[in-house]
CSV table of C-alpha atoms and ligand atoms in Angstrom, one decimal:
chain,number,residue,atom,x,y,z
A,1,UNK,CA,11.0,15.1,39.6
A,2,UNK,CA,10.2,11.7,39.6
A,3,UNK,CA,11.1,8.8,36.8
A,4,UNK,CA,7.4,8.6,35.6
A,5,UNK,CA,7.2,12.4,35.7
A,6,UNK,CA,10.2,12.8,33.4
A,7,UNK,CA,9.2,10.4,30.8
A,8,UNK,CA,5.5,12.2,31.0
A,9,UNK,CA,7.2,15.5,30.5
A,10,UNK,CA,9.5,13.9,27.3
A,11,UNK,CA,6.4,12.5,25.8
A,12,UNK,CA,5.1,15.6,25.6
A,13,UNK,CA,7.5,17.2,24.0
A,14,UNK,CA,8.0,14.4,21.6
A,15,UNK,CA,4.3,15.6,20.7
A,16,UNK,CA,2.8,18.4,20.0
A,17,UNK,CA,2.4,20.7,22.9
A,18,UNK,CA,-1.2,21.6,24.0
A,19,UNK,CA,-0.7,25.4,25.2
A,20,UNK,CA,0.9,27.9,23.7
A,21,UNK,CA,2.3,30.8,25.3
A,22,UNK,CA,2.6,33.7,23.2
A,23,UNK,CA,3.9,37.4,24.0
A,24,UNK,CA,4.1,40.8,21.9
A,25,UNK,CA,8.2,41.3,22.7
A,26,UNK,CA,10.9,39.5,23.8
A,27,UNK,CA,10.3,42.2,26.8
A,28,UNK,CA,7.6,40.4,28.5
A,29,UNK,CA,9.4,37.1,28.9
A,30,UNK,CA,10.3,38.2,32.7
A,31,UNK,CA,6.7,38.0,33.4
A,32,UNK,CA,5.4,35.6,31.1
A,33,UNK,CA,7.8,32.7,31.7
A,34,UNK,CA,5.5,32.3,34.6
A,35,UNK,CA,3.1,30.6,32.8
A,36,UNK,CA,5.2,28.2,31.7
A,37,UNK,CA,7.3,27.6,35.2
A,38,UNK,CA,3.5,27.0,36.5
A,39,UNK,CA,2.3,24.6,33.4
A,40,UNK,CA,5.7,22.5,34.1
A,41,UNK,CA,4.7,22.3,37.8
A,42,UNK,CA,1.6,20.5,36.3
A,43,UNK,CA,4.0,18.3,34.1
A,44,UNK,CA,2.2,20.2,30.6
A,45,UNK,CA,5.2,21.1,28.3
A,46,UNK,CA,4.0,24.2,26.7
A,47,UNK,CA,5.4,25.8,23.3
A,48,UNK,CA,6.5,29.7,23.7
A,49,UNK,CA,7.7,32.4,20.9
A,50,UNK,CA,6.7,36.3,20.2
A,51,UNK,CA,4.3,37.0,17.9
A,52,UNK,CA,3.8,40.5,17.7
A,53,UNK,CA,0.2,41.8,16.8
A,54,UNK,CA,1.6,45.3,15.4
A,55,UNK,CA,5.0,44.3,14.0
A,56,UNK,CA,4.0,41.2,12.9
A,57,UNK,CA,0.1,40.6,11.9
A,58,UNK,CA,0.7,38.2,9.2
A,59,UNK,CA,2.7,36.2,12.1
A,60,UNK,CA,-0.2,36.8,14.2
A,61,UNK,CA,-3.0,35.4,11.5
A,62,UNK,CA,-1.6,32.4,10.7
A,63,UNK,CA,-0.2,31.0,14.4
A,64,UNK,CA,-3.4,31.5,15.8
A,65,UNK,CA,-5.3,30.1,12.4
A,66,UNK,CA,-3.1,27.2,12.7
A,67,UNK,CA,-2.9,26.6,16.6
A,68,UNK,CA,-5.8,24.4,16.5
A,69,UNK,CA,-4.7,22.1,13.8
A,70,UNK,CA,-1.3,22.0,15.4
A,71,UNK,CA,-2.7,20.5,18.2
A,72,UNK,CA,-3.0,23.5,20.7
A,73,UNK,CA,-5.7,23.5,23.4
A,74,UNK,CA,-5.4,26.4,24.8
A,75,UNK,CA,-3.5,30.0,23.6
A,76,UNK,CA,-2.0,32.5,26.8
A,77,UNK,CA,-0.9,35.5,25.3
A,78,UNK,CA,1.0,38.4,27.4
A,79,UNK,CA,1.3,42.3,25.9
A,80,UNK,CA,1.4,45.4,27.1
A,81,UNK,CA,0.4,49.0,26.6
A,82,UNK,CA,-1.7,49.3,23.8
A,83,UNK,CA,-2.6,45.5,23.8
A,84,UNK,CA,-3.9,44.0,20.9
A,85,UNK,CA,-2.4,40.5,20.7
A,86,UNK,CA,-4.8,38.4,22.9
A,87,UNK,CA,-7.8,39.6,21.5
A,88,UNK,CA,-6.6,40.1,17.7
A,89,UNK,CA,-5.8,36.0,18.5
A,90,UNK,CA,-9.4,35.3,20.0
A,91,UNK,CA,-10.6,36.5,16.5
A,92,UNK,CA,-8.9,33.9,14.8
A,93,UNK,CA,-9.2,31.1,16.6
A,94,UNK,CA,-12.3,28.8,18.3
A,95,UNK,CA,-9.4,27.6,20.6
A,96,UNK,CA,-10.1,29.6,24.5
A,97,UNK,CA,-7.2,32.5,25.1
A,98,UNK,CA,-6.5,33.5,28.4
A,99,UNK,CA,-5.0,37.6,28.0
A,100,UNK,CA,-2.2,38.3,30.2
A,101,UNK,CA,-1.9,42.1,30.6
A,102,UNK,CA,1.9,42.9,31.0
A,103,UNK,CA,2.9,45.9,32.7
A,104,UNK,CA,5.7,46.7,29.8
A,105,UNK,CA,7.9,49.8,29.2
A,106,UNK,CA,5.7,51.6,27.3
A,107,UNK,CA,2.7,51.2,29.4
A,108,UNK,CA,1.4,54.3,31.5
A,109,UNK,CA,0.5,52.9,34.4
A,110,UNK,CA,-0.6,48.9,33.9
A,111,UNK,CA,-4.6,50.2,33.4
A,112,UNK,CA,-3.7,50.7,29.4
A,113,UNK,CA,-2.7,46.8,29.2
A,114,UNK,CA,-5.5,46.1,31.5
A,115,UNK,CA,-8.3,47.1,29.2
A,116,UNK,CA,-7.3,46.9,26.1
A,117,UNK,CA,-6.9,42.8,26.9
A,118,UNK,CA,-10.3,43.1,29.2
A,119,UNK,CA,-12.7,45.4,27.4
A,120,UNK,CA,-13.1,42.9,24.6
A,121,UNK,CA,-16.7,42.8,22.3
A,122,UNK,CA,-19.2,40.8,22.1
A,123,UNK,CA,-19.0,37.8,20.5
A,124,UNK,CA,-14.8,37.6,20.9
A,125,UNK,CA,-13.8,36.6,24.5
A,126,UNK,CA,-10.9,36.4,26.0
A,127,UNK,CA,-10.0,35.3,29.6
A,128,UNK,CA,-8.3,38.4,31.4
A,129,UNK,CA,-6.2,37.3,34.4
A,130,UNK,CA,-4.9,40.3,36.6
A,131,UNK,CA,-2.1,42.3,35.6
A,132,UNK,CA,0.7,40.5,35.0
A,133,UNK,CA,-0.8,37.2,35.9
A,134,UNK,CA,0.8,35.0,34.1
A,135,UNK,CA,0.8,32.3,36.7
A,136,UNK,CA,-2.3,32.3,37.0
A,137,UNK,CA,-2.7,32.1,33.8
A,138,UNK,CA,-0.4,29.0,33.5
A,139,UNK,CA,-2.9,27.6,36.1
A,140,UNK,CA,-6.1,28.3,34.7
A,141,UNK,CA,-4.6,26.3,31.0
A,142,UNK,CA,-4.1,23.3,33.0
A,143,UNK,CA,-7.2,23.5,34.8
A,144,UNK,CA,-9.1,23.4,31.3
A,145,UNK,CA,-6.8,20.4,29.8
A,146,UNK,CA,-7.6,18.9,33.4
A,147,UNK,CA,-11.4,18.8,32.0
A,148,UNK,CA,-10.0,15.7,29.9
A,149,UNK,CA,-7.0,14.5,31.8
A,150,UNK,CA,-7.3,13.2,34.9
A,151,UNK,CA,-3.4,12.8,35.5
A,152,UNK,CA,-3.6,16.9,35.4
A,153,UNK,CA,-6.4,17.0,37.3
A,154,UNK,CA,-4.9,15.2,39.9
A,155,UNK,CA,-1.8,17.5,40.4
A,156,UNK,CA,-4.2,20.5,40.2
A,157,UNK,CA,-6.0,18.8,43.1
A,158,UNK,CA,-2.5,18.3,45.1
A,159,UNK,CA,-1.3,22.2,44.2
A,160,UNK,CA,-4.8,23.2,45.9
A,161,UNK,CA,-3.7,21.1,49.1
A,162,UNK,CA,-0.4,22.6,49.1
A,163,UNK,CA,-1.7,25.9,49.5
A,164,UNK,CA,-3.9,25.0,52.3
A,165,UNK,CA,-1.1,23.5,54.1
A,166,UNK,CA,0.9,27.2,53.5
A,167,UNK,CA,-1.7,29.0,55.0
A,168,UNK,CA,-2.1,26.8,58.0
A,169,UNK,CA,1.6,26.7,58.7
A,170,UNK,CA,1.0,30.8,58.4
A,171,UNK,CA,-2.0,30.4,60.5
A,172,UNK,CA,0.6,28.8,63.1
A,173,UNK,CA,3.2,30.8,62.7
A,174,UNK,CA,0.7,34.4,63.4
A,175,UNK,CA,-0.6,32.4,66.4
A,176,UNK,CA,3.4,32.2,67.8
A,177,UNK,CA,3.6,36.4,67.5
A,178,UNK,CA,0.9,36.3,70.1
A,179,UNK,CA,-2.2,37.6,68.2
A,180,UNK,CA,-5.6,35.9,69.8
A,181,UNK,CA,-7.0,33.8,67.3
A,182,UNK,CA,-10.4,32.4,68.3
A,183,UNK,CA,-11.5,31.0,65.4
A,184,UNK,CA,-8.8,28.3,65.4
A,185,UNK,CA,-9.6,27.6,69.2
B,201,RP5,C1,3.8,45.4,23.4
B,201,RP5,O1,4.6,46.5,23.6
B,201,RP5,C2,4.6,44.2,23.8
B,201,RP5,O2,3.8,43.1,24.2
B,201,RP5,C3,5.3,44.8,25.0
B,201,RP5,O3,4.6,44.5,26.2
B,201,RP5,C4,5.4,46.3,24.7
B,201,RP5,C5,6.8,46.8,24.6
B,201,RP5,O4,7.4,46.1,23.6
B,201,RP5,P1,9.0,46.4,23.3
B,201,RP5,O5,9.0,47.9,22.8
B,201,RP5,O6,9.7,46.3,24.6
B,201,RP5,O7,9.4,45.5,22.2
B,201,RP5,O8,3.4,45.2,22.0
């Protein structure tokens, strides 16, 4: 990481962070740390704690209630199974949540998590990424803070090349097994 970059990622810390990552148990930190690994790749120091929306709906209430105030763009919140903490959130808050179905222990198959963060009514939205997406969802939080910062926009912009440049190297590397590729001509 370079000078700059470490003094950009300090100064936000020193303020208040802009996403938050939230997740029903301490049990869908393997998959939700993702977000956050992705959000640091775009220098944005998010905050990240549990906030059950069973064992702990007071805790739920008043983090998303407050989120706004605190600062908080944007709320990415991971469960599992019977999955109410994204959407329990969305009803709290104007700020946009981005649902990250988990596929915990006590989910049948993943499809429980799915749609209970998915199937959402009218009126209450919430962003569903694919089952545990968190990446993606760390990606799609920097993409909206990029709307009003350029310097975020601008590593978005370089993370898109960098995938281009993967798949051409794979493009290269098919081409060496000896498959025709005409397209590439
Ligand atoms: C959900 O139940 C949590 O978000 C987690 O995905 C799942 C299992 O939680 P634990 O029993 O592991 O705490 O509410």
């Amino acid at each position: 990481m370079s000078e700059q970059s470490t003094s950009t990622s300090k100064k936000q810390i020193e303020t208040s962070p802009l996403v938050g990552i939230i997740m029903g148990s301490e049990s869908d930190l393997e998959i939700m740390k993702g977000a956050a690994e992705m959000l640091r790749q775009f220098e944005v120091e998010p905050e990240l704690t549990i906030v059950s929306a069973h064992r702990t709906p007071e805790r739920l209430r008043e983090y998303a209630s407050k989120a706004k105030a605190r600062g908080i763009k944007v709320i990415i919140a991971g469960a599992g199974g019977a999955a109410h903490l994204p959407g329990m959130v969305a009803a709290n808050t104007i700020l946009p949540v981005i649902g990250v179905p988990v596929k915990s222990s006590n989910s049948i198959d993943g499809w429980d998590s799915m749609l209970s963060i998915l199937q959402m009514p009218y009126g209450v939205p919430v962003a569903t990424v694919a089952l545990n997406g968190a990446k993606n969802a760390g990606i799609l939080a920097a993409q909206i803070l990029a709307l009003h910062d350029t310097s975020i926009a601008g590593k978005l912009e370089a993370y898109k090349e960098y995938q281009d440049d993967i798949v051409m190297e794979s493009v290269k590397n098919v081409k060496r097994l000896g498959y025709t590729n005409e397209f590439d001509k």
